[in-house]
Short mmCIF file of C-alpha atoms and ligand atoms in Angstrom, two decimals:
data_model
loop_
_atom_site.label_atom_id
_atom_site.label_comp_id
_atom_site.label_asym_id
_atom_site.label_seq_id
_atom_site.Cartn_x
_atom_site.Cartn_y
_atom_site.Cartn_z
CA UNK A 1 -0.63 -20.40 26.57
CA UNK A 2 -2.08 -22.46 23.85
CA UNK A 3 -5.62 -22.04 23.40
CA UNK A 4 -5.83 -25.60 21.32
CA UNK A 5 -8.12 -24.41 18.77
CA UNK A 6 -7.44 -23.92 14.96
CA UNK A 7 -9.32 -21.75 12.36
CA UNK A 8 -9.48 -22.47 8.93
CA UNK A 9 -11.20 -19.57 6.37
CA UNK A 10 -12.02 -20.39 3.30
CA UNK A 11 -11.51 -18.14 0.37
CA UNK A 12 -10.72 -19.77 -2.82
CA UNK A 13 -13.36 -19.23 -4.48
CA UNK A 14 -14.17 -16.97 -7.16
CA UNK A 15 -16.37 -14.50 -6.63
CA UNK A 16 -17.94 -14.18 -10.28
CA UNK A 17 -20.79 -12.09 -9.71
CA UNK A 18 -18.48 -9.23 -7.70
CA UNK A 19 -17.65 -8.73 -11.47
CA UNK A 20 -14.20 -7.35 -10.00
CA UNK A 21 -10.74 -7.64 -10.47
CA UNK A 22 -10.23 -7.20 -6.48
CA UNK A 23 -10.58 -10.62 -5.23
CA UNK A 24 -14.08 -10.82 -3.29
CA UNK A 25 -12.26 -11.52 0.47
CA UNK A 26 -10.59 -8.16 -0.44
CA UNK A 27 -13.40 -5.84 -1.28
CA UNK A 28 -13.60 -3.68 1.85
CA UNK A 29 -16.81 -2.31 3.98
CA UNK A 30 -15.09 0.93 6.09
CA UNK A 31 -11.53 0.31 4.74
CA UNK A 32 -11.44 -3.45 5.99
CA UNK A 33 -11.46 -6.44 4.21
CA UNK A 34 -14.13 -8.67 4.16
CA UNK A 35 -11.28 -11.30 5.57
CA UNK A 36 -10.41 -9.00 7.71
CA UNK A 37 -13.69 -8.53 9.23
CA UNK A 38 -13.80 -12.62 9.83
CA UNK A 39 -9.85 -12.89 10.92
CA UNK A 40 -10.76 -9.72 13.62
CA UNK A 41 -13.82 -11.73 15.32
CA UNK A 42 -11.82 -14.72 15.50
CA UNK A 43 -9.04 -13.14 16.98
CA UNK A 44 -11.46 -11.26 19.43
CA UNK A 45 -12.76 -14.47 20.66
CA UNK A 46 -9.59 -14.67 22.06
CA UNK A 47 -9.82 -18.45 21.90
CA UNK A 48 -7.87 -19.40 18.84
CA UNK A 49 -4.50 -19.70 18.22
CA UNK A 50 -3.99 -20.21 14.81
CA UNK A 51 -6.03 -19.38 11.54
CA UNK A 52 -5.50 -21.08 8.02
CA UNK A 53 -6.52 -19.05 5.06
CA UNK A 54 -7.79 -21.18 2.17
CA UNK A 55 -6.42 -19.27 -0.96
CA UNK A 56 -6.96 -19.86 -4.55
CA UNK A 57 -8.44 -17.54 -7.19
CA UNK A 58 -6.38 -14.52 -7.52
CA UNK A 59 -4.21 -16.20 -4.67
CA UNK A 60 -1.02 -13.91 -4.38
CA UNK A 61 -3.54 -10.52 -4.00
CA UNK A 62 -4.92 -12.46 -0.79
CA UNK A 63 -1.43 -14.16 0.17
CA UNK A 64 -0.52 -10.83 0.39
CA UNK A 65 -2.95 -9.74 2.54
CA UNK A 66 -2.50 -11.67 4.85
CA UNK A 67 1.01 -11.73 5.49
CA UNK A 68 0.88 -8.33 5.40
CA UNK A 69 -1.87 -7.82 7.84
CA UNK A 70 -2.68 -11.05 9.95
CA UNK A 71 0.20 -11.83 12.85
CA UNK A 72 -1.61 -15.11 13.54
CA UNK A 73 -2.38 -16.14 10.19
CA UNK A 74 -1.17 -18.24 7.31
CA UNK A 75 -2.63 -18.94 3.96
CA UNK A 76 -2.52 -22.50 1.88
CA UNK A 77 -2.89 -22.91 -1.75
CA UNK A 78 -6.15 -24.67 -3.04
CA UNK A 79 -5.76 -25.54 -6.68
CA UNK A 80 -7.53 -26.21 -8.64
CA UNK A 81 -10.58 -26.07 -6.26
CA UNK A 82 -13.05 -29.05 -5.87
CA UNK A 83 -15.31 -27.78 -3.09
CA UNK A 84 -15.73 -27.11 0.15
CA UNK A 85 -14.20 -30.06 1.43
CA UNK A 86 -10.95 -30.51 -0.51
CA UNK A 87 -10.66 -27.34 0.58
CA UNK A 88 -10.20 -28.12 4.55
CA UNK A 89 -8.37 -31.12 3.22
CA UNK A 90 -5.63 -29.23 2.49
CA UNK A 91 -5.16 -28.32 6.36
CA UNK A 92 -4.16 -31.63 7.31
CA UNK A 93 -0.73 -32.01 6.51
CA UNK A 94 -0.18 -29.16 8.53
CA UNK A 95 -2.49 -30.50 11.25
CA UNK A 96 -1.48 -33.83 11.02
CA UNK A 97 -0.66 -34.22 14.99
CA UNK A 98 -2.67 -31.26 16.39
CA UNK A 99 -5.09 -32.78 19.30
CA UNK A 100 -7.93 -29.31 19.45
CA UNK A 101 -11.13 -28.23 18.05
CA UNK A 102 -10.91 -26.60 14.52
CA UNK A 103 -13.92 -23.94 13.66
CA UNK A 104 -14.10 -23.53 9.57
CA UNK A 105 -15.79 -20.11 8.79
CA UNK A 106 -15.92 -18.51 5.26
CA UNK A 107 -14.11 -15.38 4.45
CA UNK A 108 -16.88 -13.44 3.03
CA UNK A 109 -19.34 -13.33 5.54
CA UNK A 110 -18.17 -10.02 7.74
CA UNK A 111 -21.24 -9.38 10.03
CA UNK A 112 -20.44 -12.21 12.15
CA UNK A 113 -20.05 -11.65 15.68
CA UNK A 114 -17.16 -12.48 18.09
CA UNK A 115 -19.82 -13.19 20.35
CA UNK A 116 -21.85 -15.49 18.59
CA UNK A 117 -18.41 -17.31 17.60
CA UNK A 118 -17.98 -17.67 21.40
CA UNK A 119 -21.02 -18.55 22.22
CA UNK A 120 -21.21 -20.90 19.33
CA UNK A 121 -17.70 -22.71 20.78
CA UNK A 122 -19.12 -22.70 24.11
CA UNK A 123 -22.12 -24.54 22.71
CA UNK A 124 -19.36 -27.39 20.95
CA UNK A 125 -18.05 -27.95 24.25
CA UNK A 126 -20.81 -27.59 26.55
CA UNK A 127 -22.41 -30.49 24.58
CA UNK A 128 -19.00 -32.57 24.67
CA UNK A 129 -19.96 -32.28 20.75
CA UNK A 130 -17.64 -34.17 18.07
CA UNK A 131 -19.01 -32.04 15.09
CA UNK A 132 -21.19 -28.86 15.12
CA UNK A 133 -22.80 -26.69 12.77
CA UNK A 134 -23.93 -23.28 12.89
CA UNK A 135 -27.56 -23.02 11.50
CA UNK A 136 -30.25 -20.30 10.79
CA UNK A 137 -34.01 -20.53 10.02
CA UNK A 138 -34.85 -18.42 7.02
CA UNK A 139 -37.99 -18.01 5.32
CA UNK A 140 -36.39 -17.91 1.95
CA UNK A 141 -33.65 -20.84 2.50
CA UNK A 142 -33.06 -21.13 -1.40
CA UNK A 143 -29.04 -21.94 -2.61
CA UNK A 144 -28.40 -22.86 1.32
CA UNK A 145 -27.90 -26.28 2.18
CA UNK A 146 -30.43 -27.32 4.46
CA UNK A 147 -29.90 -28.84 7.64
CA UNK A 148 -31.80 -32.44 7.59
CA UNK A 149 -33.15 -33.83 10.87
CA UNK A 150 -33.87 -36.99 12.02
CA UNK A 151 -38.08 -37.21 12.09
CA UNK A 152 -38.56 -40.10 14.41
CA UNK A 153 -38.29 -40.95 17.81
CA UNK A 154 -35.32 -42.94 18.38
CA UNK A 155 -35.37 -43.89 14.66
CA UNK A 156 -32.67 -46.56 13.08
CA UNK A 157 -30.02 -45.24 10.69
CA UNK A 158 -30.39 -48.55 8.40
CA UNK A 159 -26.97 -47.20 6.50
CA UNK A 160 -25.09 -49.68 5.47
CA UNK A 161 -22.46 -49.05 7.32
CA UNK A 162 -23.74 -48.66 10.90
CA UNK A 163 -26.35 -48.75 13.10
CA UNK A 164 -26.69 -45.67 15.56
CA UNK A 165 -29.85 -45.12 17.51
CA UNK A 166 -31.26 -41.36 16.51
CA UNK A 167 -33.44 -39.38 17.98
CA UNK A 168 -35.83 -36.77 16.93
CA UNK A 169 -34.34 -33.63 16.05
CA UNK A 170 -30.51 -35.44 15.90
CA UNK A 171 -28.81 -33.74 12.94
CA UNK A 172 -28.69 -36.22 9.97
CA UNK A 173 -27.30 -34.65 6.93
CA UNK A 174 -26.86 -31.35 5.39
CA UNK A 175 -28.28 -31.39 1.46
CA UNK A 176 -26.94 -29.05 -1.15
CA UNK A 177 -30.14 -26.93 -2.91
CA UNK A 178 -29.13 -28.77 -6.14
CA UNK A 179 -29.17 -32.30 -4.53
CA UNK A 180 -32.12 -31.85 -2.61
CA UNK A 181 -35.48 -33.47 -3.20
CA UNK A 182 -38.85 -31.32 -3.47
CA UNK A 183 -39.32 -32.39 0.87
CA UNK A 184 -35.76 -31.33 1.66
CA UNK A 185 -35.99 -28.02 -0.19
CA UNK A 186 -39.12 -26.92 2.17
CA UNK A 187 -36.71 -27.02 5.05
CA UNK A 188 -36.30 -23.39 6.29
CA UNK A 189 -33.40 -24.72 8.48
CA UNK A 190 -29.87 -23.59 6.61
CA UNK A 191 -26.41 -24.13 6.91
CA UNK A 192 -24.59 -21.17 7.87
CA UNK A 193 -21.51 -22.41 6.45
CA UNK A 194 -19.35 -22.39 10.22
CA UNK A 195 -18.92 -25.22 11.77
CA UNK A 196 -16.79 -26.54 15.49
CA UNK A 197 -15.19 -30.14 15.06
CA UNK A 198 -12.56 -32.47 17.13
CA UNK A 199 -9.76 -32.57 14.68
CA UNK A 200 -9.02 -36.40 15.11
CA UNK A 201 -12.27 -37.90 15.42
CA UNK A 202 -13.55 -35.52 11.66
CA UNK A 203 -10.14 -35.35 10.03
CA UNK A 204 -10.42 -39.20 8.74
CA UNK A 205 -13.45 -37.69 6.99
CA UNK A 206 -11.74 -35.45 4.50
CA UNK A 207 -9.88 -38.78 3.10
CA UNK A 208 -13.23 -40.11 2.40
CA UNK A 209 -14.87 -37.44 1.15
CA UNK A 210 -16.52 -38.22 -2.65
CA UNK A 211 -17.62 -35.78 -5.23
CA UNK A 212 -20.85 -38.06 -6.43
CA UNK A 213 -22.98 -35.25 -6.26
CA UNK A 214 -25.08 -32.61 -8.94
CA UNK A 215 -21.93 -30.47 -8.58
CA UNK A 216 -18.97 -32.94 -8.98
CA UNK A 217 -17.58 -31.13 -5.89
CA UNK A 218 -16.19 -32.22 -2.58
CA UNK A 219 -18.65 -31.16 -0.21
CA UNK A 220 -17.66 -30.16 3.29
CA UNK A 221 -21.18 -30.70 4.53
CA UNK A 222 -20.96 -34.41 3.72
CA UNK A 223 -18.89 -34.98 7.24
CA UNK A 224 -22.25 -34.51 9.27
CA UNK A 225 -23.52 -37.55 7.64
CA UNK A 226 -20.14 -39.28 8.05
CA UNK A 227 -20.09 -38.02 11.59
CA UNK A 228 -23.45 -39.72 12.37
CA UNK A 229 -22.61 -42.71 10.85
CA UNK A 230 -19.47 -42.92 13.21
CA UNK A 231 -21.65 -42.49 15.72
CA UNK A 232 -19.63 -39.43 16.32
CA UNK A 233 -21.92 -36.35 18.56
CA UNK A 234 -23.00 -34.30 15.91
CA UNK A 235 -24.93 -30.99 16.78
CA UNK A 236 -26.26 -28.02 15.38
CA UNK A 237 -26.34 -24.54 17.03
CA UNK A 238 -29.45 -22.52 15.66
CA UNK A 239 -28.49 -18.90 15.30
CA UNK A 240 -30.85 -16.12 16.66
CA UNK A 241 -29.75 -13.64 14.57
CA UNK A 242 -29.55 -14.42 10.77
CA UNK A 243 -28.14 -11.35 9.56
CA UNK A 244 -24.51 -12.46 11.21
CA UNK A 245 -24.19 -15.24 7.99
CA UNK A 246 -25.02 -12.99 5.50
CA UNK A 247 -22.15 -13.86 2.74
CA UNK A 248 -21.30 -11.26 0.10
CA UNK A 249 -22.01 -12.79 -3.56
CA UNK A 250 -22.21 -9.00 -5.09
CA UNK A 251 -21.84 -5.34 -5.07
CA UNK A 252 -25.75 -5.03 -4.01
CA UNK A 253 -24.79 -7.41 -1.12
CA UNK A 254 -21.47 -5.33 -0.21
CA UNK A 255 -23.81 -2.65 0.58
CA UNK A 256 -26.77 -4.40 2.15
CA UNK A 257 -23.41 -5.77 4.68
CA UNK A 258 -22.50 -2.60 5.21
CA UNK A 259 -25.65 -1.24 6.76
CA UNK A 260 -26.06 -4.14 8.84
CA UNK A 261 -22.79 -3.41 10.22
CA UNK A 262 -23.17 0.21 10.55
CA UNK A 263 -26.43 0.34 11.96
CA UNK A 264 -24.26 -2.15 14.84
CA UNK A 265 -21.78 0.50 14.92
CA UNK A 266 -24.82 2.94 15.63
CA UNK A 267 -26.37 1.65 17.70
CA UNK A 268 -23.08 0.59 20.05
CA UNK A 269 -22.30 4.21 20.34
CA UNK A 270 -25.99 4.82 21.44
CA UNK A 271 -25.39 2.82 24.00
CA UNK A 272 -22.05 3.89 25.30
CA UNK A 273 -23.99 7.51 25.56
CA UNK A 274 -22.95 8.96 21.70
CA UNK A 275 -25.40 11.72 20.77
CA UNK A 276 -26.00 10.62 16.50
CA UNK A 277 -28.44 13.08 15.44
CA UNK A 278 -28.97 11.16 12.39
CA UNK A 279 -28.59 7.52 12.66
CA UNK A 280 -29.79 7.24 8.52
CA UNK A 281 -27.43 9.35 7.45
CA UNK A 282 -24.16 8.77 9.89
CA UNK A 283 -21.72 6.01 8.81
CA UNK A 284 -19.41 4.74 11.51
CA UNK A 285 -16.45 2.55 10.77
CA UNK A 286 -16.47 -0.90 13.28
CA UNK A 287 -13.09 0.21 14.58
CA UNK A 288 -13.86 3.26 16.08
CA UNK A 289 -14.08 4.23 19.45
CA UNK A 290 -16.33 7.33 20.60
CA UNK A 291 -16.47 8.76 24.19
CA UNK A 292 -19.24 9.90 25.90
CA UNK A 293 -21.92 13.22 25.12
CA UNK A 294 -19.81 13.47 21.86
CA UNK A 295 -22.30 14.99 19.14
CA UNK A 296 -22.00 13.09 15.72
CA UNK A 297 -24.38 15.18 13.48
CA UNK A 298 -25.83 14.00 10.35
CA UNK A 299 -23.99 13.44 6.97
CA UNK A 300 -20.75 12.26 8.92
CA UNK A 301 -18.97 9.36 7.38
CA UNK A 302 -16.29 7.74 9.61
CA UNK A 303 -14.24 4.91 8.53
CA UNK A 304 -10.89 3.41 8.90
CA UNK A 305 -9.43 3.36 12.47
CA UNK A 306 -10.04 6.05 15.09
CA UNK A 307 -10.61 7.26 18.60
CA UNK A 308 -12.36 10.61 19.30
CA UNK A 309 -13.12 11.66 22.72
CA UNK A 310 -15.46 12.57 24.90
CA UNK A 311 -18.06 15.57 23.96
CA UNK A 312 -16.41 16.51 20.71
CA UNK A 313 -19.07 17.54 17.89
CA UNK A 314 -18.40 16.32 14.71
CA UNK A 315 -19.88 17.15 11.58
CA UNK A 316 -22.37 17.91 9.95
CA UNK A 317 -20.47 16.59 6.44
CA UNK A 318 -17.76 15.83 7.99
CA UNK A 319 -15.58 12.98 7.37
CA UNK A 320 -12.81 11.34 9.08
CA UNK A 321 -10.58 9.26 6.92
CA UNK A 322 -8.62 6.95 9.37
CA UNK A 323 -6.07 6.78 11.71
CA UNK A 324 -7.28 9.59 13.72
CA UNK A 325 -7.23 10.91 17.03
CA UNK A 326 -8.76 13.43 18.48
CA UNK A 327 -9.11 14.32 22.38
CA UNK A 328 -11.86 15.81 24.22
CA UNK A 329 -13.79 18.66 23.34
CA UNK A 330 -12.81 19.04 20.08
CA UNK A 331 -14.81 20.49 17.17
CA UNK A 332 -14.65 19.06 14.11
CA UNK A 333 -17.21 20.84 11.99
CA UNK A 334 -19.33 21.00 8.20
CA UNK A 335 -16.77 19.96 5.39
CA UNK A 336 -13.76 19.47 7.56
CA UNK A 337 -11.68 16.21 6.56
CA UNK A 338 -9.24 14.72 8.88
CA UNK A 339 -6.85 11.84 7.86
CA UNK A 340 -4.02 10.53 9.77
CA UNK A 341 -4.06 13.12 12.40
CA UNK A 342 -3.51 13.47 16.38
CA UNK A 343 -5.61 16.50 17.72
CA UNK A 344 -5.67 17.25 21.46
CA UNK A 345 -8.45 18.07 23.25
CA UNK A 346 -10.39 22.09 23.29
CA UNK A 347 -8.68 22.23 19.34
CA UNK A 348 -11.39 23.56 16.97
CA UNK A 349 -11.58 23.13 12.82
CA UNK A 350 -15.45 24.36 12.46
CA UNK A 351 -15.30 24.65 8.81
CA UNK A 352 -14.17 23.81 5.61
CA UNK A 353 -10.94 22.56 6.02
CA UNK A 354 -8.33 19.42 5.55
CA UNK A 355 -6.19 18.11 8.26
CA UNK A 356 -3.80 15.57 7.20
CA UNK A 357 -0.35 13.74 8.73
CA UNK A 358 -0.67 16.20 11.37
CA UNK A 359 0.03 17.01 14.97
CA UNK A 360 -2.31 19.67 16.63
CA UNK A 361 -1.73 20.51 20.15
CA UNK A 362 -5.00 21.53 22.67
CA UNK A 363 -6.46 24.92 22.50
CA UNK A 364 -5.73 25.51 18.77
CA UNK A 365 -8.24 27.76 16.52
CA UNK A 366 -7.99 25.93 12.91
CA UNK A 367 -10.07 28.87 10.63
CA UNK A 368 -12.05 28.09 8.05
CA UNK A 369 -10.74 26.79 4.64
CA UNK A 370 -7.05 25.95 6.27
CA UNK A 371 -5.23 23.50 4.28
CA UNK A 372 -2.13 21.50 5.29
CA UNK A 373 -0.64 21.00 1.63
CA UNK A 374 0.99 17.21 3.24
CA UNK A 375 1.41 15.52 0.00
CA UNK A 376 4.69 16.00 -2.54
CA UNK A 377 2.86 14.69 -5.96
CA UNK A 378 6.27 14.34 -7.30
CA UNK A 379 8.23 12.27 -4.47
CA UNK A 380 4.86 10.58 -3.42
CA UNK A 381 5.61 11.63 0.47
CA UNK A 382 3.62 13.12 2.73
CA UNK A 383 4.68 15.24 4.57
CA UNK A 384 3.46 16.15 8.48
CA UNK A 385 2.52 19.20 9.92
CA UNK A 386 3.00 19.82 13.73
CA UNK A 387 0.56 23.05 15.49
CA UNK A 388 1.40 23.29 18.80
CA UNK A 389 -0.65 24.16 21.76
CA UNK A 390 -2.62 27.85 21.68
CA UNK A 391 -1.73 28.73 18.12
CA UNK A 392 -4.08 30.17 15.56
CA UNK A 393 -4.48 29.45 12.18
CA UNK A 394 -5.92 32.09 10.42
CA UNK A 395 -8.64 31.50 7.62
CA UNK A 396 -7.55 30.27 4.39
CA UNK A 397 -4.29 29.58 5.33
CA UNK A 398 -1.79 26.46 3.15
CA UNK A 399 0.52 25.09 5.42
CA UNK A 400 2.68 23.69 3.15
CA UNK A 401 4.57 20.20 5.19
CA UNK A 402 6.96 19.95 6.60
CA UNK A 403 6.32 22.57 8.69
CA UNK A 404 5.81 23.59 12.45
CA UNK A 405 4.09 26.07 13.91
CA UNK A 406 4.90 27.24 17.91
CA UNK A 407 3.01 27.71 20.47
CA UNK A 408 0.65 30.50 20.93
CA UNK A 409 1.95 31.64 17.42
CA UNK A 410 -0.28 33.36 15.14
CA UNK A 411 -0.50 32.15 10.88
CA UNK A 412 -2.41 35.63 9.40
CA UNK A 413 -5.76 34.60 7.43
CA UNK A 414 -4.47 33.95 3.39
CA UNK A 415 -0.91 32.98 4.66
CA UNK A 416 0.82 30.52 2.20
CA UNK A 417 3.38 28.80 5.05
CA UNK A 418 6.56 27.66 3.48
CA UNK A 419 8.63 28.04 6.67
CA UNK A 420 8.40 26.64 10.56
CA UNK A 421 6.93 29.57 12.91
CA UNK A 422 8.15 30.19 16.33
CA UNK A 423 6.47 30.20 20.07
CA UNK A 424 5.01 33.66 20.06
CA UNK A 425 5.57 34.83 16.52
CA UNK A 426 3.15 35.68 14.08
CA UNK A 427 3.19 35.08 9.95
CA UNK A 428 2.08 36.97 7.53
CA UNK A 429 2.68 35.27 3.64
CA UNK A 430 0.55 37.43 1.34
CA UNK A 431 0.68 40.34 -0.45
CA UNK A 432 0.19 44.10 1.79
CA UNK A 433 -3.19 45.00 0.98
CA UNK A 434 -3.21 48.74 -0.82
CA UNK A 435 -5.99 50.54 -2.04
CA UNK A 436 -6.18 52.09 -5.27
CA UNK A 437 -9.15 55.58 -5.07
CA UNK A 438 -10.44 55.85 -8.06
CA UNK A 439 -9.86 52.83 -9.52
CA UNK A 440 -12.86 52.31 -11.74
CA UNK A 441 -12.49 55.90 -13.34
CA UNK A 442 -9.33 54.28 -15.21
C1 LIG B 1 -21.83 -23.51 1.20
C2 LIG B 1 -22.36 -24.79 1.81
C3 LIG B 1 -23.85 -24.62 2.07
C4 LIG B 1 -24.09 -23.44 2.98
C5 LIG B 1 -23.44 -22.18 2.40
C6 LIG B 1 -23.47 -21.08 3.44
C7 LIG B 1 -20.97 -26.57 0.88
C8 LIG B 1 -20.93 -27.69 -0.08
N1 LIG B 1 -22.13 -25.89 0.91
O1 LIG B 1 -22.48 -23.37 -0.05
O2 LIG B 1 -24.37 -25.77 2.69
O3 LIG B 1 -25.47 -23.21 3.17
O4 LIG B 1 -22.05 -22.43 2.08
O5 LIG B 1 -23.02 -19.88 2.90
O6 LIG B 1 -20.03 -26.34 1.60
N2 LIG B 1 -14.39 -22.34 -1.36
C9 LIG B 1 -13.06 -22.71 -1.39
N3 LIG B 1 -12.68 -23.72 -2.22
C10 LIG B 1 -13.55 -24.39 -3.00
C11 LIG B 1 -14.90 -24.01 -2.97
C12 LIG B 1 -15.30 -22.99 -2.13
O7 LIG B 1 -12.23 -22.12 -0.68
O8 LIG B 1 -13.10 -25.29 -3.72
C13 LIG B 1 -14.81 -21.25 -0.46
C14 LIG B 1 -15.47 -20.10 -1.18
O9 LIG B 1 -14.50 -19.12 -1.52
C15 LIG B 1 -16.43 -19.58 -0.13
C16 LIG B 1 -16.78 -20.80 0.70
O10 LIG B 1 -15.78 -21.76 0.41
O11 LIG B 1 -15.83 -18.64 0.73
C17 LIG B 1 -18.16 -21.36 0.38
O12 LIG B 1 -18.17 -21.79 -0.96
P1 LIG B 1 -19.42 -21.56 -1.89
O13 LIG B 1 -19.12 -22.11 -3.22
O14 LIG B 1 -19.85 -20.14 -1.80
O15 LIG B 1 -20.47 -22.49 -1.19
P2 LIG B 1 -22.04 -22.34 -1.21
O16 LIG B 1 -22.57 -22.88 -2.48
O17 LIG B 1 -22.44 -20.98 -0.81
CA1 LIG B 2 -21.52 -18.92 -0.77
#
């Protein structure tokens, strides 16, 4: 079923003071982009069909991206790039006939919510709005447009154009920090930059759009003062929580975004009943999923994509890498790495070890310092390693992939494992101990 309502992200910018060759949309907070953060709320909204990625500085990097990554999502070319509003401009040849609501979002602000995006639709259409913006009252509003309301009761807009009755608190204009006058830049109320609009009744807008402005750029703000003066419903939805706009401009703000969204991630698994010992020090990745009286101790870092189970202890130091699932009641202890990995439930690696491209059945003792040797330097493959249920890995063991090991087999401490094991068996890959009397009289 069509949802009728369009996204467009825009990402063409540049992203100078990243001082990076990675385009900024790319640069990644828990192994996800920062477009990737904004395409996943969207998409958890559940309310739009389609998103439009505005691409233009280092454009094939994020074309790339997103066809690789984004089932719903298409990218168009911006060049050269004249603001904000050419930018949604060149959306509507390929929404010439489309008769829905189109949200705009940037792609570098990842701590916004799929809640506030529904809530902020919900607002659009609960008010029967033609045009709304998403804004935030911050103390320091400098380099934010600020949101300009109307002062009077029932005041005239004596435009030339039109004349449309206001009234107090009606949303006027949104003025750029450069264009603004001494009055304009006390307003603490900011444009967050995402904004809800009938495609028909704004889309005229972006053919009228000027660039007579201190930046010689096509603003997209400039269609709330069009709207008004069409006498279109224009509305703004205030934001309660500020830190959901913050947009990445540099490394220092890559990692001020990542606490925000880890402390989220923290404090979700709080609430679902996830013991963190160590909130400070524990870094959990937005798309993982914890179950219940699990232990996380401190010094953990999680990121990437992973589901662990219910009362599993993980860490301290420990660090999961992605892609990994574990069931319950496993142990995943100090300086143990796991990447790419399926471990069933009552399995224990307590120390020291690295699990990778691997297949571990329940009730499996990993000892301390095991290794599975999973990646061929020369051929670039990695290799998997399968431990089925019961077997015991003895300390300090390389299990070099491919390789299986049977059930309720046994891999002696120091083995180096070149070969498959069967059920039952044991193997033994090191030299017989001897010992030599007298050795030091030599
Ligand atoms: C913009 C808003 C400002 C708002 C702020 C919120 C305008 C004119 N101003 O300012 O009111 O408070 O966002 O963060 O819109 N982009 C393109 N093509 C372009 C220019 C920009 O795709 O030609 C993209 C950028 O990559 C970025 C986004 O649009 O993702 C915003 O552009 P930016 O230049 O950062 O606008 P601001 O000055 O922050
Ligand atoms: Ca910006």
């Amino acid at each position: 079923m069509t949802k009728n309502i369009n996204a467009i992200i825009l990402a063409a910018g540049k992203g100078t003071r990243m001082k990076s060759e990675t385009p900024k949309v790319l640069h990644e907070i828990f192994g996800k982009t920062l477009l990737g953060y904004v395409l996943d709320a969207i998409n958890k909204t559940d309310l739009v069909d389609k998103s439009f990625v505005i691409v233009g500085h280092q454009a094939e990097m994020v074309e790339k991206f997103v066809k690789d990554n984004c089932e719903n999502a298409s990218t168009i070319l911006q060049m050269p790039q004249l603001g904000t509003g050419d930018a949604v401009s060149k959306v509507c040849p390929h929404l010439e006939n489309f008769n829905g609501e189109v949200i705009i979002l940037c792609g570098d602000t990842p701590v916004i919510s799929e809640k506030t995006l529904k809530d902020f639709i919900e607002f659009h259409k609960s008010k029967n709005s033609d045009l709304t913006v998403m804004s935030a009252v911050f103390d320091d509003p400098t380099n934010y447009g600020r949101i300009v309301r109307c002062g009077e009761i029932a005041s005239v807009d004596n435009s030339s154009q039109s004349r449309y009755l206001k009234s107090r608190n009606d949303v006027l204009a949104i003025v750029e920090e450069k264009d603004a006058t001494v009055e304009q830049k006390a307003i603490k109320e900011v444009n967050a930059g995402i904004y809800c609009l009938n495609w028909q009744k704004i889309k005229p807008a972006f053919y009228q759009l000027t660039s007579n402005n201190a930046q010689g750029e096509y603003y997209l703000t400039d269609i709330i003062a069009w709207g008004g003066k069409q006498g279109l419903n224009v509305n703004a939805f205030v934001l309660a929580d500020n830190e959901e706009i913050f947009g990445i401009n540099s490394k220092a703000h890559l990692a001020e975004a990542t606490k925000m969204i880890n402390k989220r991630n923290i404090e979700k698994h709080l609430e679902n009943g996830v013991t963190i010992v160590d909130p400070g020090t524990t870094w959990i990745s937005s798309d993982t999923e914890i179950g219940a009286d699990t232990v996380i101790f401190p010094c953990t870092y999680i990121t990437g994509k992973n589901k662990i189970g219910a009362k599993c202890f993980i860490g301290p130091f420990a660090h999961i890498r992605g892609e990994v699932e574990l069931g319950d009641n496993v142990k995943i202890g100090n300086f143990v790495e796991v990447k790419k990995s399926k471990i069933a439930s009552n399995t224990n690696a307590c120390h020291l070890s690295y699990v990778g491209d691997s297949e571990i059945g329940s009730g499996v003792n990993i000892g301390a310092g095991t290794i599975t040797a999973n990646y061929n330097h020369f051929t670039k493959a990695k290799n998997k390693t399968t431990i089925k249920d019961g077997a015991s890995i003895g300390s300090n063991s390389v299990l070099v992939a491919p390789v299986e090991i049977g059930e309720k087999a046994t891999v002696a401490a120091g083995t180096v494992l070149t070969k498959s094991v069967e059920n039952n068996a044991l193997a033994v890959a090191r030299a017989p101990m001897r010992i030599v009397e007298n050795y030091s009289d030599k």
